[in-house]
Coordinates of N, CA and C in Angstrom, one line a residue:
X6 N 0.4 -1.4 -0.3 CA 0.3 -0.1 -0.2 C 0.9 1.6 -0.1
X7 N 0.6 1.7 -1.0 CA 1.9 3.6 -0.8 C 1.1 4.3 -0.1
X8 N 1.2 5.8 0.1 CA 1.0 7.0 0.7 C 0.1 7.2 0.4
X9 N -0.8 7.3 -0.9 CA -1.7 7.9 -1.7 C -2.6 6.6 -0.6
X10 N -3.0 5.8 -0.7 CA -3.8 4.5 -0.1 C -3.7 5.2 1.2
X11 N -3.2 5.7 2.0 CA -2.2 5.2 3.6 C -3.3 6.4 3.6
X12 N -2.9 8.3 2.8 CA -3.9 9.2 2.7 C -5.2 8.6 3.2
X13 N -5.6 7.8 2.0 CA -7.3 7.7 2.1 C -7.8 6.5 3.3
X14 N -7.3 6.1 3.0 CA -7.7 4.8 4.5 C -7.7 5.6 5.7
X15 N -6.3 7.2 6.4 CA -6.5 7.7 7.8 C -8.0 8.8 7.5
X16 N -7.7 9.4 6.5 CA -9.1 10.2 6.1 C -10.7 9.4 6.2
X17 N -11.0 8.7 5.7 CA -12.1 7.5 6.0 C -12.3 7.1 6.8
X18 N -11.5 6.7 7.4 CA -11.2 6.4 9.2 C -11.3 7.1 10.4
X19 N -11.0 8.8 9.7 CA -11.2 10.2 10.5 C -12.6 10.3 10.0
X20 N -13.0 10.7 9.0 CA -13.8 11.8 8.9 C -14.8 11.5 8.1
X21 N -15.1 10.2 8.0 CA -16.1 9.0 7.5 C -16.9 9.9 6.1
X22 N -15.8 10.3 4.9 CA -16.2 10.8 4.3 C -17.5 10.7 3.0
X23 N -18.2 11.5 2.9 CA -19.8 10.9 1.1 C -18.8 11.1 0.1
X24 N -17.3 11.2 0.0 CA -16.9 11.3 -1.5 C -15.5 11.8 -1.0
X25 N -14.2 11.5 -1.5 CA -12.9 10.8 -1.3 C -12.9 11.1 -2.5
X26 N -11.4 12.0 -2.9 CA -10.5 11.6 -4.0 C -9.0 12.2 -3.7
X27 N -8.1 11.3 -3.7 CA -6.6 11.6 -3.3 C -5.7 11.3 -4.4
X28 N -5.3 12.3 -5.1 CA -4.1 12.5 -6.3 C -3.1 12.8 -6.1
X29 N -1.9 11.7 -6.5 CA -1.2 12.0 -6.3 C 0.0 13.1 -7.5
X30 N 0.2 14.1 -7.3 CA 0.6 15.3 -7.9 C 2.4 15.4 -8.2
X31 N 3.0 14.5 -7.3 CA 4.2 14.9 -7.3 C 5.2 14.7 -8.4
X32 N 4.7 14.5 -9.9 CA 5.2 13.9 -10.8 C 5.5 15.9 -11.5
X33 N 4.1 16.7 -11.3 CA 4.3 17.8 -11.8 C 5.0 18.8 -11.1
X34 N 5.6 18.4 -9.6 CA 7.4 19.5 -8.7 C 8.0 19.0 -8.8
X35 N 8.9 17.7 -9.6 CA 10.0 17.4 -10.2 C 10.9 19.0 -10.2
X36 N 12.2 18.5 -9.3 CA 13.0 20.2 -8.9 C 12.7 20.8 -8.3
X37 N 11.4 20.5 -7.5 CA 11.1 21.8 -6.3 C 11.4 21.6 -5.1
X38 N 11.3 22.4 -4.5 CA 11.6 22.2 -3.2 C 10.5 21.2 -2.9
X39 N 10.9 20.5 -1.2 CA 10.4 19.0 -0.6 C 10.0 17.8 -1.6
X40 N 10.5 18.2 -3.4 CA 10.4 16.4 -4.0 C 11.4 15.8 -4.1
X41 N 11.3 14.3 -4.6 CA 12.3 13.7 -3.7 C 12.3 12.3 -5.0
X42 N 13.3 11.8 -5.7 CA 13.4 10.6 -6.2 C 12.5 9.6 -5.5
X43 N 11.1 9.2 -6.7 CA 9.9 7.6 -6.0 C 8.7 8.6 -5.9
X44 N 9.1 10.4 -5.5 CA 7.9 10.9 -5.7 C 7.1 10.5 -4.1
X45 N 5.6 10.7 -4.1 CA 4.7 10.5 -3.1 C 5.6 11.7 -2.0
X46 N 5.2 13.4 -2.5 CA 5.7 14.0 -1.5 C 4.4 15.2 -1.7
X47 N 4.1 15.4 -3.1 CA 2.4 16.5 -3.4 C 1.5 16.0 -3.5
X48 N 0.6 15.9 -2.7 CA -0.6 15.6 -3.0 C -2.0 16.2 -3.1
X49 N -3.0 15.9 -3.7 CA -4.4 17.0 -3.8 C -5.4 16.0 -3.1
X50 N -6.3 16.2 -1.8 CA -7.0 15.7 -1.5 C -8.4 16.1 -1.8
X51 N -9.7 16.2 -1.9 CA -11.0 16.6 -2.5 C -11.7 15.8 -1.4
X52 N -12.3 16.4 -0.6 CA -13.8 15.6 0.3 C -14.4 16.3 0.7
X53 N -15.8 15.7 0.9 CA -16.7 16.2 1.3 C -17.1 15.2 2.5
X54 N -17.2 15.6 3.7 CA -17.5 14.9 5.0 C -18.5 16.0 5.7
X55 N -19.6 14.8 6.3 CA -20.2 15.6 7.6 C -19.5 16.6 8.7
X56 N -18.3 16.1 9.7 CA -17.8 16.5 9.9 C -17.4 18.3 9.3
X57 N -16.8 18.1 8.3 CA -16.8 19.7 8.5 C -18.1 20.2 8.6
X58 N -19.3 20.0 8.5 CA -20.2 21.4 8.5 C -19.8 21.9 9.7
X59 N -20.0 23.4 9.4 CA -20.0 24.7 11.0 C -18.6 25.0 11.2
X60 N -17.9 24.3 10.1 CA -16.6 24.8 9.8 C -15.9 25.2 9.2
X61 N -15.0 26.4 9.5 CA -14.0 27.0 8.3 C -12.8 26.6 7.4
X62 N -12.6 27.4 6.6 CA -12.2 26.6 5.6 C -11.0 25.9 6.5
X63 N -10.4 26.8 7.5 CA -9.0 27.0 8.0 C -9.5 25.6 9.2
X64 N -10.4 25.7 10.0 CA -10.8 24.2 11.0 C -10.5 23.1 10.1
X65 N -11.5 23.2 8.8 CA -11.2 21.5 7.9 C -9.8 21.2 7.3
X66 N -9.0 22.1 7.0 CA -7.9 22.2 6.7 C -6.4 21.4 8.4
X67 N -7.0 21.9 9.3 CA -6.6 21.4 10.7 C -7.0 20.0 10.7
X68 N -8.1 19.5 10.8 CA -8.9 18.2 11.2 C -7.7 17.3 9.3
X69 N -7.9 18.0 8.4 CA -7.1 17.0 7.9 C -5.8 17.0 7.5
X70 N -5.0 18.4 8.4 CA -3.6 17.8 8.0 C -3.5 17.0 9.7
X71 N -4.0 17.3 10.9 CA -4.1 16.1 12.3 C -4.1 15.3 12.2
X72 N -5.2 13.6 11.4 CA -5.1 13.2 10.7 C -4.1 12.7 9.9
X73 N -3.2 13.2 9.2 CA -2.2 13.1 8.6 C -1.1 13.2 9.1
X74 N -0.6 13.9 10.5 CA 0.5 14.2 11.1 C 1.9 13.2 10.6
X75 N 1.6 11.8 11.0 CA 2.5 11.3 10.8 C 3.2 11.4 8.7
X76 N 2.4 11.4 8.2 CA 2.7 11.4 6.5 C 3.7 12.4 6.6
X77 N 3.0 13.3 7.1 CA 4.4 15.2 7.0 C 6.1 14.5 7.7
X78 N 5.4 14.0 8.7 CA 6.2 13.7 9.1 C 7.3 13.1 9.3
X79 N 6.8 12.1 7.9 CA 7.1 10.9 7.3 C 8.4 11.2 5.5
X80 N 7.5 12.5 5.1 CA 8.3 12.9 3.8 C 7.2 13.4 3.0
X81 N 6.0 13.5 3.5 CA 5.2 14.0 2.7 C 5.2 15.7 3.1
X82 N 5.6 16.6 2.0 CA 5.7 18.1 1.7 C 4.6 18.6 1.2
X83 N 3.6 18.6 0.4 CA 2.6 18.8 0.6 C 1.1 19.1 0.2
X84 N 0.5 19.2 0.4 CA -0.9 18.8 0.5 C -1.6 19.8 0.1
X85 N -2.8 20.5 -1.2 CA -3.7 20.7 -1.4 C -5.3 19.9 -0.9
X86 N -5.8 20.8 -0.1 CA -7.4 20.0 0.3 C -8.1 21.1 -0.1
X87 N -9.3 20.2 -0.8 CA -10.6 21.4 -0.9 C -11.1 20.1 0.0
X88 N -12.2 20.9 1.0 CA -12.7 20.1 2.0 C -14.0 20.7 2.0
X89 N -15.0 20.3 2.2 CA -16.9 20.8 1.8 C -17.7 20.0 3.3
X90 N -18.8 20.4 3.6 CA -19.7 19.7 4.1 C -21.0 18.9 3.4
X91 N -21.3 18.3 3.2 CA -22.1 17.9 2.2 C -23.9 19.2 2.1
X92 N -23.2 19.0 0.7 CA -24.4 19.2 0.0 C -23.6 21.4 0.0
X93 N -22.3 21.7 0.2 CA -21.7 22.8 0.1 C -21.4 22.7 -2.2

């Protein structure tokens, strides 16, 4: 299981989303800060979850980042997040 799958599994377990897409964009960042051979450094997450209802954009990002703290500590460099509550 790769980092992309780990991200999806952790966010699914922690937020019970109704929709989630995890995209590895590392290939778009070759030579940029944080990139390393083998990739798995830059990701994009689109997630819709009831847990985001009534939360600000910053609070939503903090929720996602907290669930992925281990991945950041182990070399994930960047994460672009689009987080919505159902109906948004």
